[in-house]
């Protein structure tokens, strides 16, 4: 994985200190002699300074999930790879009976019948209502009224009208899904736990792997810039961040920990013509607005420690101690007595 920090304070301080170590001791000239001037100059500017972190990302459809059989039967229908399945429609069929995709975040984990209570019941009732079935209250209780609506739903699906939603009849997903790959074949016998297909979301997202030390830059809601193949840049936003622990390779190898972040593109059309693709993602590690800055090379080491700049005023110069802030893009944030935007500072060799 290619990772590059735009600029790091530690390296820059060392470089600036080494290059300018003797500049603070510049001979200001003896009486009656002209004062030595810096070999080059630069301006103090007021600007927004940003430290960035560039990492590799993969454009795709986000995490891949697996649909497995929850009851025995023969696979009689599967959607095509790449097909999109919306809530209320079959995701697959066993023994010609549909297993239906529904919207929800709680996985289907049990049969539901009158007397069942819980968030999965509420998800089911929300889906029934969205599909046009009425006569029940949407809550977390599976009542006889819920069972009546389920019977009508089962009749429309061509299923036995039992009023009971058995385990394996529905698959809950966060929304419309895209079939990524088929793991079984039509006509193949299936047993509980067998993989039938994999699926993803339908929205293009970027998956980024980060070192644990860089987690601070990938907070949910953080704005990023994504560079697509061909150089086009488009804004994005971090939507999810997860810590992933991978077992080591070999009996004595230690596990490794990484951070996985998902980035949603603000403009889906920007990647509409792209499938899976390698992209660059730029995170903002730090940002300072409306600050005075100078080139890093303008810093000079002061006799008493710390850094300063050599302010050029006509034919004379003076050294002003400064406090340094953010380093980024070859410049550094400074504060010091009497420093103003547009002032000229020396640039040591």
Coordinates of N, CA and C in Angstrom, one line a residue, residues 59 81 85 97 117 128 131 149 152 156 197 213-214 225 269 271 282 316 345-346:
X59 N -11.9 1.7 -5.3 CA -13.3 2.0 -5.6 C -14.1 0.7 -5.9
X81 N -25.3 -12.6 -11.6 CA -24.3 -11.7 -11.0 C -24.4 -10.3 -11.6
X85 N -31.3 -6.3 -6.5 CA -32.5 -6.9 -5.9 C -33.0 -5.9 -4.9
X97 N -39.5 -22.1 -3.6 CA -40.1 -21.1 -2.6 C -39.1 -20.0 -2.4
X117 N -41.6 -11.1 20.0 CA -41.3 -9.7 20.2 C -39.9 -9.4 19.9
X128 N -43.7 -4.9 5.6 CA -45.0 -5.2 5.2 C -45.8 -3.9 4.9
X131 N -44.7 -2.4 1.7 CA -45.2 -3.2 0.6 C -46.7 -3.1 0.3
X149 N -51.7 -10.2 8.0 CA -51.0 -9.5 7.0 C -49.9 -10.4 6.3
X152 N -51.5 -12.7 3.8 CA -51.8 -12.1 2.5 C -50.5 -11.9 1.7
X156 N -49.5 -13.8 -2.0 CA -49.0 -13.0 -3.1 C -47.7 -13.6 -3.6
X197 N -24.8 -17.1 -2.5 CA -24.4 -16.0 -3.3 C -23.8 -14.9 -2.3
X213 N -2.0 4.2 13.6 CA -1.5 5.5 14.1 C -2.2 6.6 13.3
X214 N -2.8 6.3 12.2 CA -3.5 7.3 11.3 C -5.0 7.3 11.6
X225 N -10.7 14.1 -0.3 CA -10.6 14.3 -1.7 C -10.2 13.0 -2.4
X269 N -22.1 10.3 -9.9 CA -21.9 10.3 -11.3 C -20.5 10.4 -11.7
X271 N -18.1 8.6 -10.8 CA -17.6 7.3 -10.9 C -18.5 6.4 -11.6
X282 N -7.1 11.6 -0.3 CA -6.4 12.6 0.5 C -7.2 13.0 1.7
X316 N 18.9 46.9 6.1 CA 19.2 46.3 7.4 C 18.3 45.1 7.6
X345 N 11.5 38.3 4.5 CA 12.4 37.6 5.4 C 13.5 37.0 4.5
X346 N 14.7 36.8 5.2 CA 15.8 36.2 4.5 C 15.7 34.7 4.3

